[in-house]
Structure formats: structure tokens, C-alpha cells
Amino acid sequence: KKITSNNPIIKVNAKDRNTWMLVEFATGKTIQISERESETDKISHDNWDLGFSRTKIISNGGKTNPLGNTGIINLGLVNFDDVKAAPKTGYVQDHRSLGNLINKELAGWYNYRTRTHNIESKKNVYALKLNNGIFMKMRILNYYCSQKDNECRSMVCTREEAACLTIEYVLSQPGSQEFLDTLHVKNIQSPKNVIE
């Protein structure tokens, strides 16, 4: 099923497995840091919401950054536009599992196709409580740079074609858990390190 959207869309270049692309959704600002830097104080000094590296996603909270407050709830496969407000409680922060940073709400965001070895987003909707008092709803629409997920079901999409995550999102106003009517929301401009 093809998804069309009037909501803001951002496309994140997460191709480099040795770096994290940190994204602040309110501004569209991105910061690229090395895997080694993610284990240092550098990750706690910048404003960001989610970090992407290939299929891995971290959030700015919990074990990833104890100074951050970002938390996530997986709302499941629901209609994106029907989510009018963020939940009050239940947000999960990152933890460490087998030495890796992980957020259990985001860990299973995709299906792995064993026949073609490709990644396909489940297109679940996620509610996020961000550090700046803003809430966000989002879903990952696609994992490939120029192919669609469903085009990769029957053919092999190369690794070079992978890890350009297309993300649909809507932010609340500061201090509110309600999401604005997207007809009044404009897409952010594509910043540096974000693919148009």
C-alpha cells in the first residue's frame, strides 16, 4: 500500500556504520559524530532527538545520554493522522543490552527480508517526548535512497542504496501534547547532511 502524506518529511543519511547522524527535529539541525564519540561527553553537549546509524536508532536520553530526557512509545500500526495527542506517560528511554545502546520501543522498527536481505519499515507510529518540552509523532516510511521498501521485496537493493531513512513527523507546540493540524505545518528545509 502506497502512503501519501501532507506532513513534514525528513530524509536522513545514515549510511556510515561508523558514525551516528544526530537529528534535532524542531530545527532540522544534524550533527555527525563517530561511534567512539558516542561513548564520550560529546553526545551530551549537543541538542538532538534521535541518532541514526544504518538500521540502529538511539534517543537522547537514558544510557545514551543521562542528561537527556527523550523517551519513546511505540503506538503500533495505527493511522498516523488519527494520533491527535501524545500520551501523558509511558515513555521509554535508552538502555544498554549486550554492550549496545538500544531503545526497546524502536528496536523492532523494520522487517528483514531473508530472501532478498532487504529492510522494510513496519511503518509503526511512535510518540516521543523530547528534551525541549515538545512532543512528536513519527513513522519511518522508507529505508532506501531512491528505491521504495516494497520495490525491494522481490529484488535485491544494494547496501549502497540503503540507509537513507525517510521519516514523517509532526511536532507539538511547546507545553502542549496536542499535534497541530498538518495543513498549518510547513516542512523544514533540508539541512546539511540530510538528503533531499
PDB file of N, CA and C in Angstrom, residues 6-68:
ATOM      1  N   ASN A   6       0.774  14.680   3.773  1.00  0.00           N
ATOM      2  CA  ASN A   6       0.894  16.137   3.754  1.00  0.00           C
ATOM      3  C   ASN A   6       1.726  16.620   4.934  1.00  0.00           C
ATOM      4  N   ASN A   7       2.265  15.686   5.701  1.00  0.00           N
ATOM      5  CA  ASN A   7       3.029  16.027   6.901  1.00  0.00           C
ATOM      6  C   ASN A   7       4.484  16.320   6.548  1.00  0.00           C
ATOM      7  N   PRO A   8       5.213  16.971   7.468  1.00  0.00           N
ATOM      8  CA  PRO A   8       6.644  17.187   7.237  1.00  0.00           C
ATOM      9  C   PRO A   8       7.374  15.858   7.064  1.00  0.00           C
ATOM     10  N   ILE A   9       8.343  15.875   6.178  1.00  0.00           N
ATOM     11  CA  ILE A   9       9.158  14.694   5.871  1.00  0.00           C
ATOM     12  C   ILE A   9      10.624  15.108   5.954  1.00  0.00           C
ATOM     13  N   ILE A  10      11.436  14.250   6.528  1.00  0.00           N
ATOM     14  CA  ILE A  10      12.879  14.474   6.544  1.00  0.00           C
ATOM     15  C   ILE A  10      13.544  13.179   6.092  1.00  0.00           C
ATOM     16  N   LYS A  11      14.616  13.298   5.321  1.00  0.00           N
ATOM     17  CA  LYS A  11      15.345  12.118   4.846  1.00  0.00           C
ATOM     18  C   LYS A  11      16.754  12.194   5.414  1.00  0.00           C
ATOM     19  N   VAL A  12      17.104  11.187   6.207  1.00  0.00           N
ATOM     20  CA  VAL A  12      18.360  11.198   6.960  1.00  0.00           C
ATOM     21  C   VAL A  12      19.364  10.233   6.339  1.00  0.00           C
ATOM     22  N   ASN A  13      20.569  10.720   6.100  1.00  0.00           N
ATOM     23  CA  ASN A  13      21.650   9.886   5.575  1.00  0.00           C
ATOM     24  C   ASN A  13      22.319   9.157   6.740  1.00  0.00           C
ATOM     25  N   ALA A  14      22.004   7.869   6.881  1.00  0.00           N
ATOM     26  CA  ALA A  14      22.572   7.047   7.963  1.00  0.00           C
ATOM     27  C   ALA A  14      23.447   5.939   7.393  1.00  0.00           C
ATOM     28  N   LYS A  15      24.081   6.203   6.247  1.00  0.00           N
ATOM     29  CA  LYS A  15      24.825   5.163   5.529  1.00  0.00           C
ATOM     30  C   LYS A  15      26.100   4.707   6.224  1.00  0.00           C
ATOM     31  N   ASP A  16      26.748   5.592   6.947  1.00  0.00           N
ATOM     32  CA  ASP A  16      28.050   5.267   7.539  1.00  0.00           C
ATOM     33  C   ASP A  16      27.861   4.503   8.845  1.00  0.00           C
ATOM     34  N   ARG A  17      28.252   3.243   8.849  1.00  0.00           N
ATOM     35  CA  ARG A  17      28.044   2.400  10.038  1.00  0.00           C
ATOM     36  C   ARG A  17      28.963   2.776  11.194  1.00  0.00           C
ATOM     37  N   ASN A  18      29.982   3.604  10.939  1.00  0.00           N
ATOM     38  CA  ASN A  18      30.920   4.016  11.987  1.00  0.00           C
ATOM     39  C   ASN A  18      30.594   5.373  12.591  1.00  0.00           C
ATOM     40  N   THR A  19      29.473   5.963  12.186  1.00  0.00           N
ATOM     41  CA  THR A  19      29.069   7.262  12.735  1.00  0.00           C
ATOM     42  C   THR A  19      27.585   7.246  13.076  1.00  0.00           C
ATOM     43  N   TRP A  20      27.198   8.198  13.890  1.00  0.00           N
ATOM     44  CA  TRP A  20      25.792   8.451  14.198  1.00  0.00           C
ATOM     45  C   TRP A  20      25.415   9.793  13.588  1.00  0.00           C
ATOM     46  N   MET A  21      24.269   9.848  12.916  1.00  0.00           N
ATOM     47  CA  MET A  21      23.722  11.105  12.441  1.00  0.00           C
ATOM     48  C   MET A  21      22.652  11.513  13.454  1.00  0.00           C
ATOM     49  N   LEU A  22      22.953  12.549  14.255  1.00  0.00           N
ATOM     50  CA  LEU A  22      22.039  13.024  15.286  1.00  0.00           C
ATOM     51  C   LEU A  22      21.147  14.101  14.686  1.00  0.00           C
ATOM     52  N   VAL A  23      19.839  13.994  14.916  1.00  0.00           N
ATOM     53  CA  VAL A  23      18.873  14.918  14.320  1.00  0.00           C
ATOM     54  C   VAL A  23      18.076  15.616  15.411  1.00  0.00           C
ATOM     55  N   GLU A  24      17.979  16.943  15.305  1.00  0.00           N
ATOM     56  CA  GLU A  24      17.061  17.728  16.132  1.00  0.00           C
ATOM     57  C   GLU A  24      15.896  18.123  15.224  1.00  0.00           C
ATOM     58  N   PHE A  25      14.730  17.530  15.443  1.00  0.00           N
ATOM     59  CA  PHE A  25      13.610  17.684  14.522  1.00  0.00           C
ATOM     60  C   PHE A  25      13.023  19.090  14.503  1.00  0.00           C
ATOM     61  N   ALA A  26      13.048  19.804  15.618  1.00  0.00           N
ATOM     62  CA  ALA A  26      12.453  21.146  15.658  1.00  0.00           C
ATOM     63  C   ALA A  26      13.178  22.125  14.746  1.00  0.00           C
ATOM     64  N   THR A  27      14.468  21.932  14.555  1.00  0.00           N
ATOM     65  CA  THR A  27      15.261  22.851  13.731  1.00  0.00           C
ATOM     66  C   THR A  27      15.754  22.213  12.441  1.00  0.00           C
ATOM     67  N   GLY A  28      15.749  20.896  12.377  1.00  0.00           N
ATOM     68  CA  GLY A  28      16.328  20.203  11.238  1.00  0.00           C
ATOM     69  C   GLY A  28      17.836  20.100  11.311  1.00  0.00           C
ATOM     70  N   LYS A  29      18.405  20.541  12.431  1.00  0.00           N
ATOM     71  CA  LYS A  29      19.860  20.509  12.604  1.00  0.00           C
ATOM     72  C   LYS A  29      20.340  19.071  12.740  1.00  0.00           C
ATOM     73  N   THR A  30      21.470  18.776  12.090  1.00  0.00           N
ATOM     74  CA  THR A  30      22.075  17.456  12.216  1.00  0.00           C
ATOM     75  C   THR A  30      23.515  17.593  12.669  1.00  0.00           C
ATOM     76  N   ILE A  31      23.978  16.596  13.393  1.00  0.00           N
ATOM     77  CA  ILE A  31      25.360  16.536  13.859  1.00  0.00           C
ATOM     78  C   ILE A  31      25.838  15.119  13.587  1.00  0.00           C
ATOM     79  N   GLN A  32      26.980  14.988  12.947  1.00  0.00           N
ATOM     80  CA  GLN A  32      27.545  13.666  12.702  1.00  0.00           C
ATOM     81  C   GLN A  32      28.680  13.437  13.685  1.00  0.00           C
ATOM     82  N   ILE A  33      28.587  12.343  14.446  1.00  0.00           N
ATOM     83  CA  ILE A  33      29.654  12.009  15.393  1.00  0.00           C
ATOM     84  C   ILE A  33      30.090  10.569  15.157  1.00  0.00           C
ATOM     85  N   SER A  34      31.321  10.275  15.517  1.00  0.00           N
ATOM     86  CA  SER A  34      31.833   8.917  15.335  1.00  0.00           C
ATOM     87  C   SER A  34      31.257   7.999  16.408  1.00  0.00           C
ATOM     88  N   GLU A  35      31.336   6.713  16.140  1.00  0.00           N
ATOM     89  CA  GLU A  35      30.902   5.710  17.127  1.00  0.00           C
ATOM     90  C   GLU A  35      31.664   5.907  18.434  1.00  0.00           C
ATOM     91  N   ARG A  36      32.943   6.209  18.340  1.00  0.00           N
ATOM     92  CA  ARG A  36      33.769   6.427  19.533  1.00  0.00           C
ATOM     93  C   ARG A  36      33.277   7.651  20.316  1.00  0.00           C
ATOM     94  N   GLU A  37      32.909   8.721  19.601  1.00  0.00           N
ATOM     95  CA  GLU A  37      32.429   9.935  20.276  1.00  0.00           C
ATOM     96  C   GLU A  37      31.104   9.701  20.990  1.00  0.00           C
ATOM     97  N   SER A  38      30.331   8.710  20.525  1.00  0.00           N
ATOM     98  CA  SER A  38      29.041   8.436  21.171  1.00  0.00           C
ATOM     99  C   SER A  38      29.224   7.888  22.576  1.00  0.00           C
ATOM    100  N   GLU A  39      30.420   7.425  22.889  1.00  0.00           N
ATOM    101  CA  GLU A  39      30.722   6.899  24.220  1.00  0.00           C
ATOM    102  C   GLU A  39      31.317   7.974  25.134  1.00  0.00           C
ATOM    103  N   THR A  40      31.417   9.211  24.642  1.00  0.00           N
ATOM    104  CA  THR A  40      32.046  10.291  25.411  1.00  0.00           C
ATOM    105  C   THR A  40      31.034  11.372  25.742  1.00  0.00           C
ATOM    106  N   ASP A  41      31.537  12.440  26.377  1.00  0.00           N
ATOM    107  CA  ASP A  41      30.669  13.557  26.733  1.00  0.00           C
ATOM    108  C   ASP A  41      30.150  14.319  25.521  1.00  0.00           C
ATOM    109  N   LYS A  42      30.749  14.130  24.347  1.00  0.00           N
ATOM    110  CA  LYS A  42      30.326  14.883  23.165  1.00  0.00           C
ATOM    111  C   LYS A  42      28.844  14.689  22.890  1.00  0.00           C
ATOM    112  N   ILE A  43      28.344  13.498  23.125  1.00  0.00           N
ATOM    113  CA  ILE A  43      26.943  13.215  22.824  1.00  0.00           C
ATOM    114  C   ILE A  43      25.995  13.963  23.766  1.00  0.00           C
ATOM    115  N   SER A  44      26.490  14.396  24.924  1.00  0.00           N
ATOM    116  CA  SER A  44      25.618  15.084  25.886  1.00  0.00           C
ATOM    117  C   SER A  44      25.643  16.599  25.738  1.00  0.00           C
ATOM    118  N   HIS A  45      26.489  17.131  24.848  1.00  0.00           N
ATOM    119  CA  HIS A  45      26.621  18.581  24.736  1.00  0.00           C
ATOM    120  C   HIS A  45      25.799  19.201  23.621  1.00  0.00           C
ATOM    121  N   ASP A  46      25.242  18.416  22.748  1.00  0.00           N
ATOM    122  CA  ASP A  46      24.510  18.957  21.613  1.00  0.00           C
ATOM    123  C   ASP A  46      23.017  18.686  21.753  1.00  0.00           C
ATOM    124  N   ASN A  47      22.215  19.605  21.202  1.00  0.00           N
ATOM    125  CA  ASN A  47      20.769  19.401  21.177  1.00  0.00           C
ATOM    126  C   ASN A  47      20.436  18.465  20.023  1.00  0.00           C
ATOM    127  N   TRP A  48      19.825  17.337  20.341  1.00  0.00           N
ATOM    128  CA  TRP A  48      19.405  16.387  19.330  1.00  0.00           C
ATOM    129  C   TRP A  48      18.320  15.508  19.922  1.00  0.00           C
ATOM    130  N   ASP A  49      17.559  14.837  19.054  1.00  0.00           N
ATOM    131  CA  ASP A  49      16.451  13.993  19.498  1.00  0.00           C
ATOM    132  C   ASP A  49      16.721  12.511  19.247  1.00  0.00           C
ATOM    133  N   LEU A  50      17.022  12.175  18.001  1.00  0.00           N
ATOM    134  CA  LEU A  50      17.291  10.788  17.624  1.00  0.00           C
ATOM    135  C   LEU A  50      18.601  10.711  16.852  1.00  0.00           C
ATOM    136  N   GLY A  51      19.297   9.569  17.008  1.00  0.00           N
ATOM    137  CA  GLY A  51      20.518   9.309  16.260  1.00  0.00           C
ATOM    138  C   GLY A  51      20.333   8.080  15.389  1.00  0.00           C
ATOM    139  N   PHE A  52      20.881   8.121  14.173  1.00  0.00           N
ATOM    140  CA  PHE A  52      20.699   7.053  13.192  1.00  0.00           C
ATOM    141  C   PHE A  52      22.044   6.555  12.682  1.00  0.00           C
ATOM    142  N   SER A  53      22.197   5.237  12.614  1.00  0.00           N
ATOM    143  CA  SER A  53      23.367   4.601  12.016  1.00  0.00           C
ATOM    144  C   SER A  53      22.900   3.292  11.385  1.00  0.00           C
ATOM    145  N   ARG A  54      22.776   3.293  10.038  1.00  0.00           N
ATOM    146  CA  ARG A  54      22.195   2.160   9.312  1.00  0.00           C
ATOM    147  C   ARG A  54      20.803   1.860   9.885  1.00  0.00           C
ATOM    148  N   THR A  55      20.568   0.648  10.413  1.00  0.00           N
ATOM    149  CA  THR A  55      19.244   0.327  10.966  1.00  0.00           C
ATOM    150  C   THR A  55      19.117   0.686  12.445  1.00  0.00           C
ATOM    151  N   LYS A  56      20.226   1.076  13.082  1.00  0.00           N
ATOM    152  CA  LYS A  56      20.203   1.363  14.524  1.00  0.00           C
ATOM    153  C   LYS A  56      19.703   2.783  14.785  1.00  0.00           C
ATOM    154  N   ILE A  57      18.906   2.918  15.859  1.00  0.00           N
ATOM    155  CA  ILE A  57      18.392   4.234  16.258  1.00  0.00           C
ATOM    156  C   ILE A  57      18.574   4.378  17.766  1.00  0.00           C
ATOM    157  N   ILE A  58      19.124   5.519  18.181  1.00  0.00           N
ATOM    158  CA  ILE A  58      19.243   5.844  19.603  1.00  0.00           C
ATOM    159  C   ILE A  58      18.481   7.134  19.868  1.00  0.00           C
ATOM    160  N   SER A  59      18.156   7.367  21.140  1.00  0.00           N
ATOM    161  CA  SER A  59      17.480   8.608  21.515  1.00  0.00           C
ATOM    162  C   SER A  59      18.317   9.350  22.557  1.00  0.00           C
ATOM    163  N   ASN A  60      18.029  10.627  22.693  1.00  0.00           N
ATOM    164  CA  ASN A  60      18.794  11.496  23.590  1.00  0.00           C
ATOM    165  C   ASN A  60      18.252  11.386  25.019  1.00  0.00           C
ATOM    166  N   GLY A  61      18.492  10.244  25.631  1.00  0.00           N
ATOM    167  CA  GLY A  61      18.038  10.014  26.997  1.00  0.00           C
ATOM    168  C   GLY A  61      18.506   8.661  27.501  1.00  0.00           C
ATOM    169  N   GLY A  62      18.313   8.415  28.768  1.00  0.00           N
ATOM    170  CA  GLY A  62      18.679   7.127  29.353  1.00  0.00           C
ATOM    171  C   GLY A  62      20.173   6.888  29.310  1.00  0.00           C
ATOM    172  N   LYS A  63      20.581   5.658  29.002  1.00  0.00           N
ATOM    173  CA  LYS A  63      22.001   5.291  28.989  1.00  0.00           C
ATOM    174  C   LYS A  63      22.777   5.978  27.866  1.00  0.00           C
ATOM    175  N   THR A  64      22.102   6.369  26.788  1.00  0.00           N
ATOM    176  CA  THR A  64      22.797   7.072  25.710  1.00  0.00           C
ATOM    177  C   THR A  64      23.291   8.423  26.192  1.00  0.00           C
ATOM    178  N   ASN A  65      22.433   9.152  26.884  1.00  0.00           N
ATOM    179  CA  ASN A  65      22.793  10.456  27.449  1.00  0.00           C
ATOM    180  C   ASN A  65      21.987  10.671  28.719  1.00  0.00           C
ATOM    181  N   PRO A  66      22.574  10.410  29.893  1.00  0.00           N
ATOM    182  CA  PRO A  66      21.846  10.571  31.153  1.00  0.00           C
ATOM    183  C   PRO A  66      21.345  11.999  31.388  1.00  0.00           C
ATOM    184  N   LEU A  67      21.905  12.990  30.676  1.00  0.00           N
ATOM    185  CA  LEU A  67      21.438  14.370  30.812  1.00  0.00           C
ATOM    186  C   LEU A  67      20.218  14.651  29.941  1.00  0.00           C
ATOM    187  N   GLY A  68      19.908  13.752  29.011  1.00  0.00           N
ATOM    188  CA  GLY A  68      18.771  13.944  28.119  1.00  0.00           C
ATOM    189  C   GLY A  68      17.503  13.334  28.683  1.00  0.00           C
TER     190      GLY A  68
END
